Amino acid sequence: MKLTSEAERRAFELGCAVGLGFTQPLGQMRPGSAGRILVVSGGDRDIERGLLEMGFVEGARIEVLHRGWLNRDPLAVRINQTMTVALRRCEANAVLVGPLLERDTGPVAPLGEPLVS
């Protein structure tokens, strides 16, 4: 994985330091998977600011609910089990996600894996 910004490098190092290890952009997660936001960092400051204003903050729990037709835009996600938001893939890729912590509860699949009911 190529880390292009200082914020992404910092989030990756933080994830490794606390034993999280695996991180990925929100745009690559599958429906039914969940994780914790490690960092919001994109090349476009307007996108970054908009995401932060919507509640995409470090430590927030995030779950992927749905992808658009043919796995394209939009991507529907739930933040902190309270708010549902639809994002374009370029916006979702500005959010770096790590796995859930042990204290997190609820029926979710591991990072990147779909939830099987």
CSV table of C-alpha atoms in Angstrom, one decimal:
chain,number,residue,atom,x,y,z
A,1,MET,CA,0.0,0.0,0.0
A,2,LYS,CA,1.4,3.4,-1.0
A,3,LEU,CA,1.0,6.0,1.7
A,4,THR,CA,0.9,9.4,-0.1
A,5,SER,CA,0.5,11.9,2.7
A,6,GLU,CA,1.9,12.5,6.1
A,7,ALA,CA,-1.5,11.9,7.7
A,8,GLU,CA,-1.8,8.5,6.0
A,9,ARG,CA,1.7,7.5,7.2
A,10,ARG,CA,0.9,8.7,10.8
A,11,ALA,CA,-2.4,6.7,10.8
A,12,PHE,CA,-0.7,3.6,9.4
A,13,GLU,CA,2.1,3.9,12.1
A,14,LEU,CA,-0.6,4.4,14.8
A,15,GLY,CA,-2.5,1.3,13.6
A,16,CYS,CA,0.6,-0.8,13.7
A,17,ALA,CA,1.6,0.6,17.1
A,18,VAL,CA,-1.6,-0.4,18.8
A,19,GLY,CA,-1.7,-3.8,17.1
A,20,LEU,CA,-4.3,-2.9,14.4
A,21,GLY,CA,-2.0,-3.7,11.5
A,22,PHE,CA,-4.4,-3.7,8.6
A,23,THR,CA,-5.9,-0.5,7.3
A,24,GLN,CA,-7.6,0.4,4.0
A,25,PRO,CA,-9.5,3.3,2.4
A,26,LEU,CA,-13.3,3.3,3.0
A,27,GLY,CA,-13.9,3.1,-0.7
A,28,GLN,CA,-12.4,-0.4,-0.8
A,29,MET,CA,-14.5,-1.9,2.0
A,30,ARG,CA,-17.3,-4.4,1.2
A,31,PRO,CA,-20.9,-4.0,2.2
A,32,GLY,CA,-21.4,-5.4,5.7
A,33,SER,CA,-17.9,-4.6,6.9
A,34,ALA,CA,-17.1,-2.2,9.6
A,35,GLY,CA,-14.1,-0.4,11.2
A,36,ARG,CA,-12.9,2.7,13.0
A,37,ILE,CA,-11.8,5.9,11.2
A,38,LEU,CA,-8.1,6.4,11.6
A,39,VAL,CA,-7.7,9.6,9.5
A,40,VAL,CA,-9.5,11.7,7.0
A,41,SER,CA,-7.0,12.9,4.5
A,42,GLY,CA,-7.5,13.7,0.8
A,43,GLY,CA,-5.8,15.8,-1.8
A,44,ASP,CA,-8.9,18.1,-1.9
A,45,ARG,CA,-9.2,20.2,1.2
A,46,ASP,CA,-12.9,20.9,0.4
A,47,ILE,CA,-13.7,17.1,0.4
A,48,GLU,CA,-11.7,16.7,3.7
A,49,ARG,CA,-13.5,19.6,5.4
A,50,GLY,CA,-16.9,18.3,4.2
A,51,LEU,CA,-16.3,14.8,5.5
A,52,LEU,CA,-15.2,16.2,8.9
A,53,GLU,CA,-18.3,18.3,9.1
A,54,MET,CA,-20.5,15.3,8.4
A,55,GLY,CA,-18.9,13.4,11.3
A,56,PHE,CA,-16.1,11.5,9.7
A,57,VAL,CA,-13.8,12.0,12.6
A,58,GLU,CA,-10.9,9.9,14.0
A,59,GLY,CA,-12.2,7.1,16.2
A,60,ALA,CA,-15.7,7.1,14.8
A,61,ARG,CA,-17.2,3.7,14.0
A,62,ILE,CA,-18.1,3.2,10.4
A,63,GLU,CA,-20.1,0.5,8.6
A,64,VAL,CA,-20.5,0.0,4.8
A,65,LEU,CA,-24.2,-0.6,4.0
A,66,HIS,CA,-24.4,-0.6,0.3
A,67,ARG,CA,-22.6,0.0,-3.0
A,68,GLY,CA,-24.1,1.4,-6.1
A,69,TRP,CA,-25.0,-0.6,-9.2
A,70,LEU,CA,-22.0,-2.7,-10.5
A,71,ASN,CA,-20.1,-1.7,-7.3
A,72,ARG,CA,-19.9,1.9,-8.4
A,73,ASP,CA,-21.0,5.2,-6.8
A,74,PRO,CA,-22.6,5.9,-4.4
A,75,LEU,CA,-21.4,4.1,-1.3
A,76,ALA,CA,-23.8,4.2,1.6
A,77,VAL,CA,-22.2,4.1,5.1
A,78,ARG,CA,-23.4,4.5,8.6
A,79,ILE,CA,-21.3,6.6,11.1
A,80,ASN,CA,-21.4,5.7,14.8
A,81,GLN,CA,-24.6,3.6,14.3
A,82,THR,CA,-26.6,6.8,14.0
A,83,MET,CA,-26.2,8.6,10.7
A,84,THR,CA,-26.3,7.2,7.2
A,85,VAL,CA,-24.5,9.0,4.4
A,86,ALA,CA,-24.0,8.4,0.7
A,87,LEU,CA,-20.5,9.1,-0.7
A,88,ARG,CA,-18.8,9.1,-4.1
A,89,ARG,CA,-15.8,6.8,-4.3
A,90,CYS,CA,-13.3,9.7,-4.4
A,91,GLU,CA,-14.7,11.0,-1.1
A,92,ALA,CA,-14.7,7.5,0.5
A,93,ASN,CA,-11.1,7.0,-0.5
A,94,ALA,CA,-10.1,10.0,1.6
A,95,VAL,CA,-11.1,8.1,4.7
A,96,LEU,CA,-8.6,5.6,6.1
A,97,VAL,CA,-10.2,2.9,8.2
A,98,GLY,CA,-8.7,0.4,10.7
A,99,PRO,CA,-10.4,-2.6,12.3
A,100,LEU,CA,-12.8,-2.3,15.2
A,101,LEU,CA,-11.5,-2.5,18.8
A,102,GLU,CA,-12.5,-5.3,21.2
A,103,ARG,CA,-14.8,-3.0,23.2
A,104,ASP,CA,-17.0,-2.4,20.0
A,105,THR,CA,-20.1,-4.5,20.0
A,106,GLY,CA,-22.8,-5.4,17.4
A,107,PRO,CA,-23.0,-7.8,14.5
A,108,VAL,CA,-20.3,-6.7,12.1
A,109,ALA,CA,-17.9,-8.6,9.9
A,110,PRO,CA,-14.1,-8.1,10.2
A,111,LEU,CA,-12.6,-5.3,8.1
A,112,GLY,CA,-13.1,-5.9,4.4
A,113,GLU,CA,-15.3,-9.0,4.9
A,114,PRO,CA,-19.1,-9.0,4.3
A,115,LEU,CA,-21.5,-9.7,7.1
A,116,VAL,CA,-23.1,-13.2,6.9
A,117,SER,CA,-26.5,-13.5,8.6
